[in-house]
Amino acid sequence: MSQKNDEGKRSARAKMQEERAKQEAKARKKRQYGIIGAVLAVIVVLVAIGILIQNGRSSSYNAATQAPGGTIGNTKLVIPVGATDAPSTVTVYEDPRCPACEQFESGMKQTMNKLLAEGKIQIQYHVVSFIDTHDNGSGSKNAANALGCAQNVGRFHDYHDVLYANQPDETVDAWANKTVLISLAKQVPGLDTPSFESCVNGNAYGSWVTAVETDFGKSGYTSTPTVLLNGTPAYPSYKNQQISPAAFTAWVDEANKGKPLGTLSGPSAAALASPTAHNNAAAPSPSGS
């Protein structure tokens, strides 16, 4: 056999080996892509399952059966205080443990109560509970549930004021102990009952509390208190004017000009009509939480 033929055979074998190596490399890549694709498919499925589970948890709230009585809105997440026919609406997002909310309440409570009693406003409360998320606490949720229990028997507003008047330091999750919340109910006539105690201890409105917080997360607002006057932000300022009792009253009167006043009714009507409820307090600090 000639040297030329030997070289030709070796060249052919080399080409065959090279082609075989290419095919094997392609096959390995195909298998790798197949494995990666399978892994990604599993991840997609797991994510989809997680979303379905989360949606299932969110949709587990049933407004018809799990919301406190007297709440309003399509999903009954809002607690109204004041005349239903009041010419102006004040929307308030508050966390019971929020210190800035307490500053707002202590500074504006008397003014708000006076405006309520006069039929000038209705306040619509969204009781949120995000502070628990930041410190792994439970006091915000417990207090929000307790407020739901109070709302269910027509004592929300009075109990709301009691909680803010006795708010613990934000770093002390005192309301993780439900007996503290139950004890504070003694300050509200007609609220300190076995049914209220059972409602608080049993977390009767836990699903509602979660739904309110979820709704807050979707609202676009990121801090409390968030206060709106007829849909326009009014805290810490309204149309470039700093909030104060006198300023807020003027804003409401301007918004209500030419409109009939509402008629207040319900358990809080007599308390709001009391002269002692009309004393204005100092302006609140504009800091937020």
CSV table of N, CA and C in Angstrom, one decimal, residues 139-252:
chain,number,residue,atom,x,y,z
A,139,GLY,N,-49.4,43.1,67.4
A,139,GLY,CA,-50.3,44.1,68.1
A,139,GLY,C,-51.2,44.9,67.1
A,140,SER,N,-50.6,45.2,65.9
A,140,SER,CA,-51.4,46.0,65.0
A,140,SER,C,-52.6,45.1,64.5
A,141,LYS,N,-52.4,43.9,64.2
A,141,LYS,CA,-53.4,43.0,63.7
A,141,LYS,C,-54.4,42.7,64.8
A,142,ASN,N,-53.9,42.5,66.1
A,142,ASN,CA,-54.9,42.3,67.2
A,142,ASN,C,-55.7,43.5,67.4
A,143,ALA,N,-55.1,44.7,67.4
A,143,ALA,CA,-55.9,45.9,67.6
A,143,ALA,C,-56.9,46.2,66.4
A,144,ALA,N,-56.5,45.9,65.2
A,144,ALA,CA,-57.4,46.0,64.1
A,144,ALA,C,-58.6,45.1,64.2
A,145,ASN,N,-58.3,43.9,64.6
A,145,ASN,CA,-59.4,42.9,64.8
A,145,ASN,C,-60.3,43.4,65.9
A,146,ALA,N,-59.7,43.9,67.0
A,146,ALA,CA,-60.5,44.4,68.1
A,146,ALA,C,-61.4,45.6,67.7
A,147,LEU,N,-60.9,46.5,66.8
A,147,LEU,CA,-61.6,47.6,66.3
A,147,LEU,C,-62.8,47.0,65.4
A,148,GLY,N,-62.5,46.0,64.7
A,148,GLY,CA,-63.6,45.3,64.0
A,148,GLY,C,-64.7,44.8,64.9
A,149,CYS,N,-64.3,44.2,66.0
A,149,CYS,CA,-65.2,43.7,67.0
A,149,CYS,C,-66.1,44.8,67.6
A,150,ALA,N,-65.4,46.0,67.8
A,150,ALA,CA,-66.1,47.2,68.3
A,150,ALA,C,-67.1,47.7,67.2
A,151,GLN,N,-66.6,47.7,66.0
A,151,GLN,CA,-67.5,48.2,64.9
A,151,GLN,C,-68.7,47.3,64.8
A,152,ASN,N,-68.6,46.1,65.0
A,152,ASN,CA,-69.7,45.1,64.8
A,152,ASN,C,-70.8,45.4,65.8
A,153,VAL,N,-70.5,46.1,66.9
A,153,VAL,CA,-71.6,46.4,67.9
A,153,VAL,C,-71.7,47.9,68.0
A,154,GLY,N,-71.3,48.6,67.0
A,154,GLY,CA,-71.5,50.1,66.9
A,154,GLY,C,-70.7,50.9,67.9
A,155,ARG,N,-69.5,50.4,68.3
A,155,ARG,CA,-68.7,51.2,69.2
A,155,ARG,C,-67.3,51.5,68.7
A,156,PHE,N,-67.2,51.4,67.4
A,156,PHE,CA,-65.9,51.6,66.8
A,156,PHE,C,-65.2,53.0,67.1
A,157,HIS,N,-66.0,54.0,66.9
A,157,HIS,CA,-65.4,55.4,67.0
A,157,HIS,C,-64.9,55.6,68.5
A,158,ASP,N,-65.7,55.3,69.4
A,158,ASP,CA,-65.3,55.5,70.8
A,158,ASP,C,-64.1,54.6,71.2
A,159,TYR,N,-64.1,53.4,70.8
A,159,TYR,CA,-63.0,52.5,71.1
A,159,TYR,C,-61.7,52.9,70.3
A,160,HIS,N,-61.9,53.4,69.1
A,160,HIS,CA,-60.8,53.9,68.3
A,160,HIS,C,-60.1,55.0,69.0
A,161,ASP,N,-60.9,56.0,69.6
A,161,ASP,CA,-60.3,57.1,70.3
A,161,ASP,C,-59.6,56.6,71.6
A,162,VAL,N,-60.1,55.6,72.3
A,162,VAL,CA,-59.5,55.0,73.5
A,162,VAL,C,-58.2,54.4,73.1
A,163,LEU,N,-58.1,53.7,72.0
A,163,LEU,CA,-56.8,53.0,71.6
A,163,LEU,C,-55.7,54.0,71.4
A,164,TYR,N,-56.1,55.1,70.7
A,164,TYR,CA,-55.1,56.1,70.4
A,164,TYR,C,-54.7,56.9,71.6
A,165,ALA,N,-55.6,57.0,72.5
A,165,ALA,CA,-55.3,57.7,73.8
A,165,ALA,C,-54.4,56.9,74.7
A,166,ASN,N,-54.4,55.6,74.4
A,166,ASN,CA,-53.6,54.6,75.3
A,166,ASN,C,-52.6,53.9,74.4
A,167,GLN,N,-52.1,54.4,73.3
A,167,GLN,CA,-51.2,53.7,72.4
A,167,GLN,C,-49.9,53.5,73.1
A,168,PRO,N,-49.4,52.3,73.0
A,168,PRO,CA,-48.0,52.0,73.6
A,168,PRO,C,-47.0,52.5,72.7
A,169,ASP,N,-45.7,52.6,73.2
A,169,ASP,CA,-44.6,52.9,72.3
A,169,ASP,C,-44.5,51.9,71.2
A,170,GLU,N,-44.2,52.4,70.0
A,170,GLU,CA,-44.1,51.5,68.8
A,170,GLU,C,-43.1,50.4,69.0
A,171,THR,N,-42.1,50.6,69.8
A,171,THR,CA,-41.1,49.5,70.0
A,171,THR,C,-41.6,48.5,71.0
A,172,VAL,N,-42.7,48.7,71.7
A,172,VAL,CA,-43.2,47.8,72.6
A,172,VAL,C,-44.6,47.2,72.1
A,173,ASP,N,-44.5,46.0,71.7
A,173,ASP,CA,-45.7,45.4,71.1
A,173,ASP,C,-46.7,44.9,72.2
A,174,ALA,N,-47.2,45.9,72.9
A,174,ALA,CA,-48.1,45.6,74.1
A,174,ALA,C,-49.4,45.0,73.7
A,175,TRP,N,-49.9,45.3,72.5
A,175,TRP,CA,-51.2,44.7,72.1
A,175,TRP,C,-51.0,43.3,71.5
A,176,ALA,N,-49.8,42.8,71.6
A,176,ALA,CA,-49.7,41.4,71.3
A,176,ALA,C,-50.5,40.6,72.4
A,177,ASN,N,-50.6,41.2,73.5
A,177,ASN,CA,-51.4,40.6,74.6
A,177,ASN,C,-52.8,41.1,74.5
A,178,LYS,N,-53.7,40.2,74.1
A,178,LYS,CA,-55.1,40.6,73.8
A,178,LYS,C,-55.8,41.1,75.0
A,179,THR,N,-55.4,40.7,76.2
A,179,THR,CA,-56.1,41.1,77.4
A,179,THR,C,-56.0,42.6,77.6
A,180,VAL,N,-54.9,43.2,77.1
A,180,VAL,CA,-54.7,44.7,77.2
A,180,VAL,C,-55.8,45.4,76.4
A,181,LEU,N,-56.1,44.8,75.2
A,181,LEU,CA,-57.1,45.4,74.3
A,181,LEU,C,-58.5,45.2,75.0
A,182,ILE,N,-58.7,44.1,75.6
A,182,ILE,CA,-60.0,43.8,76.3
A,182,ILE,C,-60.2,44.7,77.4
A,183,SER,N,-59.1,45.0,78.2
A,183,SER,CA,-59.2,45.8,79.3
A,183,SER,C,-59.5,47.3,78.9
A,184,LEU,N,-59.0,47.7,77.8
A,184,LEU,CA,-59.3,49.1,77.3
A,184,LEU,C,-60.7,49.3,77.0
A,185,ALA,N,-61.4,48.2,76.7
A,185,ALA,CA,-62.8,48.3,76.3
A,185,ALA,C,-63.7,48.7,77.5
A,186,LYS,N,-63.2,48.6,78.7
A,186,LYS,CA,-63.9,49.0,79.9
A,186,LYS,C,-64.2,50.5,79.8
A,187,GLN,N,-63.4,51.3,79.0
A,187,GLN,CA,-63.5,52.7,79.0
A,187,GLN,C,-64.6,53.1,78.0
A,188,VAL,N,-65.2,52.1,77.3
A,188,VAL,CA,-66.3,52.4,76.3
A,188,VAL,C,-67.6,51.8,76.8
A,189,PRO,N,-68.5,52.7,77.2
A,189,PRO,CA,-69.8,52.1,77.7
A,189,PRO,C,-70.4,51.1,76.7
A,190,GLY,N,-70.8,50.0,77.3
A,190,GLY,CA,-71.5,48.9,76.5
A,190,GLY,C,-70.6,48.0,75.7
A,191,LEU,N,-69.3,48.2,75.7
A,191,LEU,CA,-68.4,47.4,74.9
A,191,LEU,C,-67.8,46.2,75.7
A,192,ASP,N,-67.6,46.4,77.0
A,192,ASP,CA,-66.9,45.4,77.8
A,192,ASP,C,-67.9,44.3,78.1
A,193,THR,N,-68.0,43.3,77.2
A,193,THR,CA,-69.0,42.2,77.2
A,193,THR,C,-68.3,40.9,76.9
A,194,PRO,N,-68.8,39.8,77.4
A,194,PRO,CA,-68.3,38.5,77.0
A,194,PRO,C,-68.2,38.3,75.5
A,195,SER,N,-69.1,38.8,74.7
A,195,SER,CA,-69.1,38.6,73.3
A,195,SER,C,-67.9,39.4,72.7
A,196,PHE,N,-67.6,40.6,73.2
A,196,PHE,CA,-66.5,41.3,72.7
A,196,PHE,C,-65.2,40.6,73.0
A,197,GLU,N,-65.1,40.1,74.2
A,197,GLU,CA,-63.9,39.4,74.7
A,197,GLU,C,-63.7,38.2,73.8
A,198,SER,N,-64.7,37.5,73.5
A,198,SER,CA,-64.6,36.3,72.7
A,198,SER,C,-64.2,36.7,71.3
A,199,CYS,N,-64.7,37.8,70.8
A,199,CYS,CA,-64.4,38.2,69.4
A,199,CYS,C,-62.9,38.6,69.3
A,200,VAL,N,-62.4,39.2,70.3
A,200,VAL,CA,-61.0,39.6,70.4
A,200,VAL,C,-60.1,38.4,70.5
A,201,ASN,N,-60.4,37.6,71.5
A,201,ASN,CA,-59.6,36.4,71.7
A,201,ASN,C,-59.6,35.4,70.5
A,202,GLY,N,-60.8,35.3,69.9
A,202,GLY,CA,-60.9,34.4,68.8
A,202,GLY,C,-60.5,34.9,67.4
A,203,ASN,N,-60.0,36.2,67.4
A,203,ASN,CA,-59.6,36.8,66.1
A,203,ASN,C,-60.7,36.7,65.1
A,204,ALA,N,-61.9,37.0,65.5
A,204,ALA,CA,-63.1,36.8,64.6
A,204,ALA,C,-63.0,37.5,63.3
A,205,TYR,N,-62.3,38.6,63.2
A,205,TYR,CA,-62.2,39.4,61.9
A,205,TYR,C,-60.8,39.4,61.4
A,206,GLY,N,-60.1,38.3,61.6
A,206,GLY,CA,-58.7,38.2,61.1
A,206,GLY,C,-58.6,38.2,59.6
A,207,SER,N,-59.6,37.6,58.9
A,207,SER,CA,-59.6,37.6,57.5
A,207,SER,C,-59.8,39.0,56.9
A,208,TRP,N,-60.7,39.7,57.6
A,208,TRP,CA,-61.0,41.0,57.2
A,208,TRP,C,-59.8,41.9,57.4
A,209,VAL,N,-59.1,41.8,58.5
A,209,VAL,CA,-57.9,42.6,58.8
A,209,VAL,C,-56.9,42.3,57.7
A,210,THR,N,-56.7,41.1,57.3
A,210,THR,CA,-55.7,40.8,56.2
A,210,THR,C,-56.2,41.4,54.9
A,211,ALA,N,-57.5,41.4,54.6
A,211,ALA,CA,-58.0,41.9,53.4
A,211,ALA,C,-57.8,43.5,53.4
A,212,VAL,N,-58.0,44.1,54.5
A,212,VAL,CA,-57.8,45.6,54.6
A,212,VAL,C,-56.3,45.9,54.3
A,213,GLU,N,-55.4,45.1,54.9
A,213,GLU,CA,-54.0,45.4,54.7
A,213,GLU,C,-53.6,45.1,53.3
A,214,THR,N,-54.1,44.1,52.6
A,214,THR,CA,-53.9,43.8,51.2
A,214,THR,C,-54.3,44.9,50.4
A,215,ASP,N,-55.5,45.4,50.7
A,215,ASP,CA,-56.1,46.6,49.9
A,215,ASP,C,-55.2,47.8,50.0
A,216,PHE,N,-54.7,48.0,51.2
A,216,PHE,CA,-53.8,49.2,51.5
A,216,PHE,C,-52.5,49.0,50.6
A,217,GLY,N,-52.0,47.8,50.5
A,217,GLY,CA,-50.8,47.5,49.7
A,217,GLY,C,-51.0,47.9,48.2
A,218,LYS,N,-52.3,47.7,47.8
A,218,LYS,CA,-52.6,48.0,46.4
A,218,LYS,C,-53.0,49.4,46.1
A,219,SER,N,-53.2,50.2,47.2
A,219,SER,CA,-53.7,51.6,47.1
A,219,SER,C,-52.7,52.6,46.5
A,220,GLY,N,-51.4,52.3,46.6
A,220,GLY,CA,-50.4,53.2,46.1
A,220,GLY,C,-49.9,54.1,47.3
A,221,TYR,N,-50.6,54.1,48.4
A,221,TYR,CA,-50.2,54.8,49.6
A,221,TYR,C,-49.2,54.0,50.4
A,222,THR,N,-48.2,54.6,50.9
A,222,THR,CA,-47.1,53.9,51.5
A,222,THR,C,-46.8,54.2,53.0
A,223,SER,N,-47.6,55.2,53.5
A,223,SER,CA,-47.3,55.5,54.9
A,223,SER,C,-48.6,55.9,55.6
A,224,THR,N,-48.6,55.9,56.9
A,224,THR,CA,-49.7,56.3,57.7
A,224,THR,C,-49.3,57.4,58.7
A,225,PRO,N,-50.2,58.3,59.0
A,225,PRO,CA,-51.6,58.4,58.4
A,225,PRO,C,-51.6,58.9,57.0
A,226,THR,N,-52.4,58.3,56.2
A,226,THR,CA,-52.8,58.9,54.9
A,226,THR,C,-54.2,59.5,55.1
A,227,VAL,N,-54.3,60.8,54.8
A,227,VAL,CA,-55.6,61.5,55.0
A,227,VAL,C,-56.0,62.2,53.7
A,228,LEU,N,-57.2,62.0,53.3
A,228,LEU,CA,-57.7,62.6,52.1
A,228,LEU,C,-58.9,63.4,52.4
A,229,LEU,N,-59.1,64.5,51.8
A,229,LEU,CA,-60.3,65.3,51.9
A,229,LEU,C,-61.0,65.3,50.5
A,230,ASN,N,-62.1,64.6,50.4
A,230,ASN,CA,-62.7,64.4,49.1
A,230,ASN,C,-61.8,64.0,48.0
A,231,GLY,N,-60.9,63.0,48.4
A,231,GLY,CA,-60.0,62.4,47.5
A,231,GLY,C,-58.7,63.1,47.3
A,232,THR,N,-58.5,64.3,47.9
A,232,THR,CA,-57.2,65.0,47.7
A,232,THR,C,-56.4,64.9,49.0
A,233,PRO,N,-55.1,64.6,48.9
A,233,PRO,CA,-54.3,64.5,50.1
A,233,PRO,C,-54.4,65.7,51.0
A,234,ALA,N,-54.6,65.5,52.3
A,234,ALA,CA,-54.8,66.6,53.3
A,234,ALA,C,-53.9,66.5,54.5
A,235,TYR,N,-52.9,65.6,54.4
A,235,TYR,CA,-51.9,65.5,55.5
A,235,TYR,C,-50.6,65.2,55.0
A,236,PRO,N,-49.5,65.9,55.3
A,236,PRO,CA,-49.5,67.0,56.3
A,236,PRO,C,-49.9,68.4,55.8
A,237,SER,N,-50.3,68.4,54.5
A,237,SER,CA,-50.8,69.7,53.9
A,237,SER,C,-51.9,69.4,52.9
A,238,TYR,N,-52.6,70.5,52.6
A,238,TYR,CA,-53.7,70.4,51.6
A,238,TYR,C,-53.5,71.7,50.7
A,239,LYS,N,-53.3,71.4,49.4
A,239,LYS,CA,-53.1,72.5,48.5
A,239,LYS,C,-52.1,73.5,49.0
A,240,ASN,N,-51.0,73.0,49.4
A,240,ASN,CA,-49.8,73.8,49.8
A,240,ASN,C,-50.0,74.5,51.1
A,241,GLN,N,-51.0,74.2,51.9
A,241,GLN,CA,-51.2,74.8,53.2
A,241,GLN,C,-51.1,73.8,54.3
A,242,GLN,N,-50.3,74.0,55.3
A,242,GLN,CA,-50.0,73.1,56.4
A,242,GLN,C,-51.3,72.8,57.2
A,243,ILE,N,-51.5,71.6,57.6
A,243,ILE,CA,-52.7,71.2,58.3
A,243,ILE,C,-52.7,71.8,59.7
A,244,SER,N,-53.8,72.2,60.2
A,244,SER,CA,-54.0,72.6,61.6
A,244,SER,C,-55.5,72.5,61.8
A,245,PRO,N,-56.0,72.5,63.1
A,245,PRO,CA,-57.4,72.5,63.3
A,245,PRO,C,-58.2,73.6,62.6
A,246,ALA,N,-57.7,74.8,62.6
A,246,ALA,CA,-58.4,75.9,62.0
A,246,ALA,C,-58.3,75.8,60.5
A,247,ALA,N,-57.2,75.4,59.9
A,247,ALA,CA,-57.0,75.2,58.5
A,247,ALA,C,-57.9,74.1,58.0
A,248,PHE,N,-58.0,73.0,58.7
A,248,PHE,CA,-58.8,71.9,58.2
A,248,PHE,C,-60.3,72.3,58.2
A,249,THR,N,-60.7,73.0,59.2
A,249,THR,CA,-62.1,73.4,59.3
A,249,THR,C,-62.4,74.4,58.1
A,250,ALA,N,-61.5,75.2,57.8
A,250,ALA,CA,-61.6,76.1,56.7
A,250,ALA,C,-61.7,75.4,55.3
A,251,TRP,N,-60.9,74.3,55.2
A,251,TRP,CA,-60.9,73.5,54.0
A,251,TRP,C,-62.2,72.9,53.8
A,252,VAL,N,-62.8,72.3,54.9
A,252,VAL,CA,-64.1,71.6,54.8
A,252,VAL,C,-65.2,72.6,54.5
